Short mmCIF file of C-alpha atoms and ligand atoms in Angstrom, two decimals:
data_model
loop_
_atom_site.label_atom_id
_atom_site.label_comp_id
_atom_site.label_asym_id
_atom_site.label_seq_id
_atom_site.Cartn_x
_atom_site.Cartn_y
_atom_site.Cartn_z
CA UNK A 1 89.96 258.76 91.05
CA UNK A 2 92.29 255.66 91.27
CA UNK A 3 95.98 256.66 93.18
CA UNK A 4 98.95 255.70 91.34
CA UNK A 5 102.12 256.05 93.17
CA UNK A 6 105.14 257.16 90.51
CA UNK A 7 108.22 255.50 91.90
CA UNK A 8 110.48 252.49 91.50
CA UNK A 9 111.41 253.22 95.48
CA UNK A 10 110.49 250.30 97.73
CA UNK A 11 110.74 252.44 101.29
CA UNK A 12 108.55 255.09 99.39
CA UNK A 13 105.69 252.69 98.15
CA UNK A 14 105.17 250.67 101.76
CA UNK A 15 105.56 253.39 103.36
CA UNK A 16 102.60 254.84 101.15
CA UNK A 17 100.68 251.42 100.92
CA UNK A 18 100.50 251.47 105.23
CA UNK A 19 97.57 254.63 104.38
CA UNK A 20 95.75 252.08 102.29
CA UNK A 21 94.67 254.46 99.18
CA UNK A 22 97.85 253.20 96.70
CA UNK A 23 95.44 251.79 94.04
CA UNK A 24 98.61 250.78 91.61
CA UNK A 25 102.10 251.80 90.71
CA UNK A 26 103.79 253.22 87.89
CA UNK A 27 107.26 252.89 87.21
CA UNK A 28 109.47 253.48 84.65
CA UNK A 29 113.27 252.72 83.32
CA UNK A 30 114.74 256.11 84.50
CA UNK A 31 112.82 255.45 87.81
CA UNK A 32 113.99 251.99 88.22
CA UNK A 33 117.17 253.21 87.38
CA UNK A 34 117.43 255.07 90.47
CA UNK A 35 117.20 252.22 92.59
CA UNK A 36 119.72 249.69 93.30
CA UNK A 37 118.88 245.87 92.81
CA UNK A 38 117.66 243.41 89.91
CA UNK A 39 114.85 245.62 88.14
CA UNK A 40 112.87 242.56 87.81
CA UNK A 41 113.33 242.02 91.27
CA UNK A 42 112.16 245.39 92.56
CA UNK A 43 109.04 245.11 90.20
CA UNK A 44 107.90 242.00 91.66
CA UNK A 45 108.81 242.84 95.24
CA UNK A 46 106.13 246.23 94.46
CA UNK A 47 103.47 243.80 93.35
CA UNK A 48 103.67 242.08 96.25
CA UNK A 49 103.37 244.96 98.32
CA UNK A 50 100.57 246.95 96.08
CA UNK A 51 97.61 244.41 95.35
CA UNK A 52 97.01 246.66 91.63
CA UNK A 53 98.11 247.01 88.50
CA UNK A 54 101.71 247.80 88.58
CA UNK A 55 103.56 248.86 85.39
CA UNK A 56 106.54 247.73 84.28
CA UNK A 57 108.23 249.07 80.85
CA UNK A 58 109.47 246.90 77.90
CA UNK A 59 112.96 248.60 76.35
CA UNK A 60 112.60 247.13 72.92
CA UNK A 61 111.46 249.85 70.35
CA UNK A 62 110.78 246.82 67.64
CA UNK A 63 107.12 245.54 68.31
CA UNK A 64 108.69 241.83 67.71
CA UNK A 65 111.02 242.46 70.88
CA UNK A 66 108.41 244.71 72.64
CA UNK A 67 106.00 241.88 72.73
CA UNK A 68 108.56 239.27 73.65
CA UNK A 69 109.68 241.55 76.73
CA UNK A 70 105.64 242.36 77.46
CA UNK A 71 104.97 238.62 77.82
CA UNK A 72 108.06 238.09 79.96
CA UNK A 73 107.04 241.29 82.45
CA UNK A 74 103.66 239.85 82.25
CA UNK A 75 105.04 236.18 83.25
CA UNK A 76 106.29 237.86 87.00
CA UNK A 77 103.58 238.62 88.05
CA UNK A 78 100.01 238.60 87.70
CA UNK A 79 99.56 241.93 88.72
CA UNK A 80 102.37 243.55 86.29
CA UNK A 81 100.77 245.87 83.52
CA UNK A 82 102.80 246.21 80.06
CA UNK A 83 103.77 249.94 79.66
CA UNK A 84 104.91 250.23 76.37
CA UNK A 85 105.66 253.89 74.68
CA UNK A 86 102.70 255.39 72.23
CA UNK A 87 105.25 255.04 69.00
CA UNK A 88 104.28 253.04 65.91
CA UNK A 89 105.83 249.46 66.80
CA UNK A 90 103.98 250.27 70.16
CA UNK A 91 100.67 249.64 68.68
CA UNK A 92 101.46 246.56 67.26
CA UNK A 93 102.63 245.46 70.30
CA UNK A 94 99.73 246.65 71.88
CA UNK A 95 97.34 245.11 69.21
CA UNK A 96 99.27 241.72 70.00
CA UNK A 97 99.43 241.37 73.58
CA UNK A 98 96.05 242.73 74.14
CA UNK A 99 95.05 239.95 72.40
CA UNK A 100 96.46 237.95 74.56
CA UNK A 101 94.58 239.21 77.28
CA UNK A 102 97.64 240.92 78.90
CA UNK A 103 97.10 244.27 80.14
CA UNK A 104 98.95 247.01 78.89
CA UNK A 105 99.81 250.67 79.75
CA UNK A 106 100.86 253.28 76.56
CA UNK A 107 102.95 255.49 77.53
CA UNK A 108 104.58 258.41 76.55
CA UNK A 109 101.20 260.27 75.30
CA UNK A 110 101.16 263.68 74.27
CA UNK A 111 98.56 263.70 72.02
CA UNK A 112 94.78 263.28 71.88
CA UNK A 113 94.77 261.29 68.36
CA UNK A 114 97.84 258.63 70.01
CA UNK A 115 94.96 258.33 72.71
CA UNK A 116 92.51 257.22 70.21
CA UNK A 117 94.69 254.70 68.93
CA UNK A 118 96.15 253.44 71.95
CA UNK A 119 92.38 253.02 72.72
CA UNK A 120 91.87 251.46 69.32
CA UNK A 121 94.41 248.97 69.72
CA UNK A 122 93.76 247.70 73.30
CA UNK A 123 95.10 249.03 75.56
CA UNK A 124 93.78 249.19 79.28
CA UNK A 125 95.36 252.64 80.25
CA UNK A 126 96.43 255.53 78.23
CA UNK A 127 99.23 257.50 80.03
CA UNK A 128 99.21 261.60 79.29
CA UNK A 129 101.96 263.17 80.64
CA UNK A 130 100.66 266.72 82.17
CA UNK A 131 103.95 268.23 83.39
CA UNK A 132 105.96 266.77 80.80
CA UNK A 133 103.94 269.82 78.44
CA UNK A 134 103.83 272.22 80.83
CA UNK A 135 107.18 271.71 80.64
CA UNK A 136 107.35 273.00 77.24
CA UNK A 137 104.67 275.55 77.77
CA UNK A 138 101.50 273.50 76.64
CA UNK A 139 98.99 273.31 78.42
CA UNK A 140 98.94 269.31 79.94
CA UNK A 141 95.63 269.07 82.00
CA UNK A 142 93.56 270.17 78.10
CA UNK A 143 95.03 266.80 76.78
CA UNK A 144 93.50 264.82 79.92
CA UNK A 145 90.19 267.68 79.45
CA UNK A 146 90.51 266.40 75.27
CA UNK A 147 91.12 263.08 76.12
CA UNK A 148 88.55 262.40 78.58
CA UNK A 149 85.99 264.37 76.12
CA UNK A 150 87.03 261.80 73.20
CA UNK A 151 86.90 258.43 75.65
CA UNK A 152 82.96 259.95 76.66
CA UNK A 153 81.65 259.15 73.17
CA UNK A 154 82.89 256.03 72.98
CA UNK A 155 83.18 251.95 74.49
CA UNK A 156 87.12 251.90 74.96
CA UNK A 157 87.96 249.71 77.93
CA UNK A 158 90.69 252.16 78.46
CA UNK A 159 91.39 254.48 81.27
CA UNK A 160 92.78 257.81 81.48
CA UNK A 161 95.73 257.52 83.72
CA UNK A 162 96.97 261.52 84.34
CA UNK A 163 100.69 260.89 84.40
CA UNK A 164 103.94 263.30 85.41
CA UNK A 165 101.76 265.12 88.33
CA UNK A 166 103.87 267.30 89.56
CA UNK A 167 101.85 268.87 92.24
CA UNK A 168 98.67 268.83 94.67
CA UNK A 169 97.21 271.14 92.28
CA UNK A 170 97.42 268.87 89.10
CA UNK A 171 95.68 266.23 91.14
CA UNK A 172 93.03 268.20 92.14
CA UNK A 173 92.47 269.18 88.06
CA UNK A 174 92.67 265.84 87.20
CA UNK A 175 90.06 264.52 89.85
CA UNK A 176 87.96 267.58 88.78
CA UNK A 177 87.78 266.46 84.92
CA UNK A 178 87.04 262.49 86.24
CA UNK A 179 90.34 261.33 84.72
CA UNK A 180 90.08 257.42 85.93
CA UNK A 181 93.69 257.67 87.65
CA UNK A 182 96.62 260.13 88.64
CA UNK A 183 99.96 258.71 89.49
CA UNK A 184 102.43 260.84 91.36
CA UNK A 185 105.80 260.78 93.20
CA UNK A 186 105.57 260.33 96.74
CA UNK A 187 106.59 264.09 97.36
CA UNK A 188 103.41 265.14 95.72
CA UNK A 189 101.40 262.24 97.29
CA UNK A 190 102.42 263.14 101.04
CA UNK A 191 101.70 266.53 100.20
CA UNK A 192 97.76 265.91 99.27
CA UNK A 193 97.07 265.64 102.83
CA UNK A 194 99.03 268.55 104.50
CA UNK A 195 97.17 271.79 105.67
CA UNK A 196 98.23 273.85 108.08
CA UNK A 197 94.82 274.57 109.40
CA UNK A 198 94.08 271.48 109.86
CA UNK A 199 97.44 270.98 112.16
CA UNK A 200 96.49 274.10 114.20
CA UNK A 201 92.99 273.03 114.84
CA UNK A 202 94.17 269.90 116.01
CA UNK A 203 96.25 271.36 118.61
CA UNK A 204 94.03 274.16 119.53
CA UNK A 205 91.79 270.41 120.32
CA UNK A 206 93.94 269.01 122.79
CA UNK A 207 95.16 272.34 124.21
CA UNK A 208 91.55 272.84 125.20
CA UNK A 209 91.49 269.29 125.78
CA UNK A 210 94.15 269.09 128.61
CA UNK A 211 93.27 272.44 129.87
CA UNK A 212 89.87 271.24 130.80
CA UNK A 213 90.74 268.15 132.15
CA UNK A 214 93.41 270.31 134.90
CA UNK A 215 90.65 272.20 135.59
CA UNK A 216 88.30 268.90 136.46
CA UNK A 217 91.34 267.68 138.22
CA UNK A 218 91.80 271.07 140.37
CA UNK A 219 88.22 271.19 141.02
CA UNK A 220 87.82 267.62 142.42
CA UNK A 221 91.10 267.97 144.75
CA UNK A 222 89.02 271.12 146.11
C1 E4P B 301 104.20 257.83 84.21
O1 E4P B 301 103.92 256.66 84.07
C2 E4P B 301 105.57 258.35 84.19
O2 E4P B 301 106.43 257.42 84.81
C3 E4P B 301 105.70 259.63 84.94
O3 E4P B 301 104.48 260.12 85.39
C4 E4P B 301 106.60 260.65 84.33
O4 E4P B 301 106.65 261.78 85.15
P1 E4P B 301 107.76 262.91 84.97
O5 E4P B 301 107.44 263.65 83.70
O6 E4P B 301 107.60 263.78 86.16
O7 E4P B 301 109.08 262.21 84.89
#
């Protein structure tokens, strides 16, 4: 499974892209929000830090002004990806600027039949949002499970990017059901590799390590 980094944050996504398994980055306008700066600014300073597709989101909600805005986000950078919300005028956008050959990201999917269409219409990725459901006490890993199921049967060029992770666990369900990407905050990123055991084993290492290299020591000085 392809790693997605969830985050607008510049000191969050080098300090992620130093471990070298960032595939991409998502970001949207509430996360770019966050940060201070020119949005398009940020956006192109991530793509030149992340060698993957990193999405950028148009604002319009009228295809005609979500394709203008697609092409322009598209014009920044060669590795910006169109992220554009599952919604009616979506599609048509979508239909358009896949057309075009420009890569684009829906959004915003709750459902499996926006999936299918999002699929239908071109799109490259198809973003389900897990804890956005769970949220509302619906189960989100059965859309990625329903989603992935429909996607089997069929040719799409469109991957299943598992979106609003919220935790290590929802990573590991995703990876289990083959969805093609999970993107995630950096909280729930630098928490995939923690485990205590493995930090106690490590020092029970060197411990035993040091303690056997006195003893060489002691024993030559005999
Ligand atoms: C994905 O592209 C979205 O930006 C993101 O995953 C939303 O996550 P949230 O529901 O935790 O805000």
């Amino acid at each position: 499974m392809k790693i997605f980094l969830d985050t607008a944050n510049l000191k969050e996504i080098k300090e992620a892209a130093t471990l070298g398994v960032i595939d991409g980055i998502t970001t949207n306008p509430s996360l770019l929000a966050r940060e201070s700066g020119d949005p398009e600014e940020i956006l192109v300073e991530i793509c030149r830090t992340v060698d993957g597709p990193i999405s950028g989101e148009v604002v319009a909600t009228e295809a005609e002004g979500m394709i203008a805005e697609g092409r322009h986000l598209a014009s920044l950078h060669e590795n910006i990806v169109v992220k554009i919300p599952c919604i009616t005028e979506g599609l048509k956008a979508t239909k358009v600027l896949a057309g075009e050959g420009k890569r684009v990201n829906m959004t915003l999917v709750f459902s499996p039949t926006q999936a299918l269409l999002a699929a239908k219409a071109g799109a490259r990725y198809c973003s389900p949002f897990v804890g956005r459901l769970d949220d509302i006490a619906t189960p989100g890993m059965e859309l990625i499970a329903d989603i992935i199921q429909i996607f089997d049967h069929y040719d799409y060029d469109c991957e299943v990017l598992a979106a609003s992770l919220r935790h290590p666990l929802h990573v590991v369900e995703a990876a289990k059901m083959g969805a093609d990407i999970g993107t995630m905050p950096a909280s729930v990123f630098n928490a995939l590799m923690k485990h205590p055991l493995t930090d106690i084993g490590l020092k029970r290492f060197l411990e035993d390590w040091e303690k056997a290299k006195a003893e060489l020591a002691a024993k030559a000085t005999r």
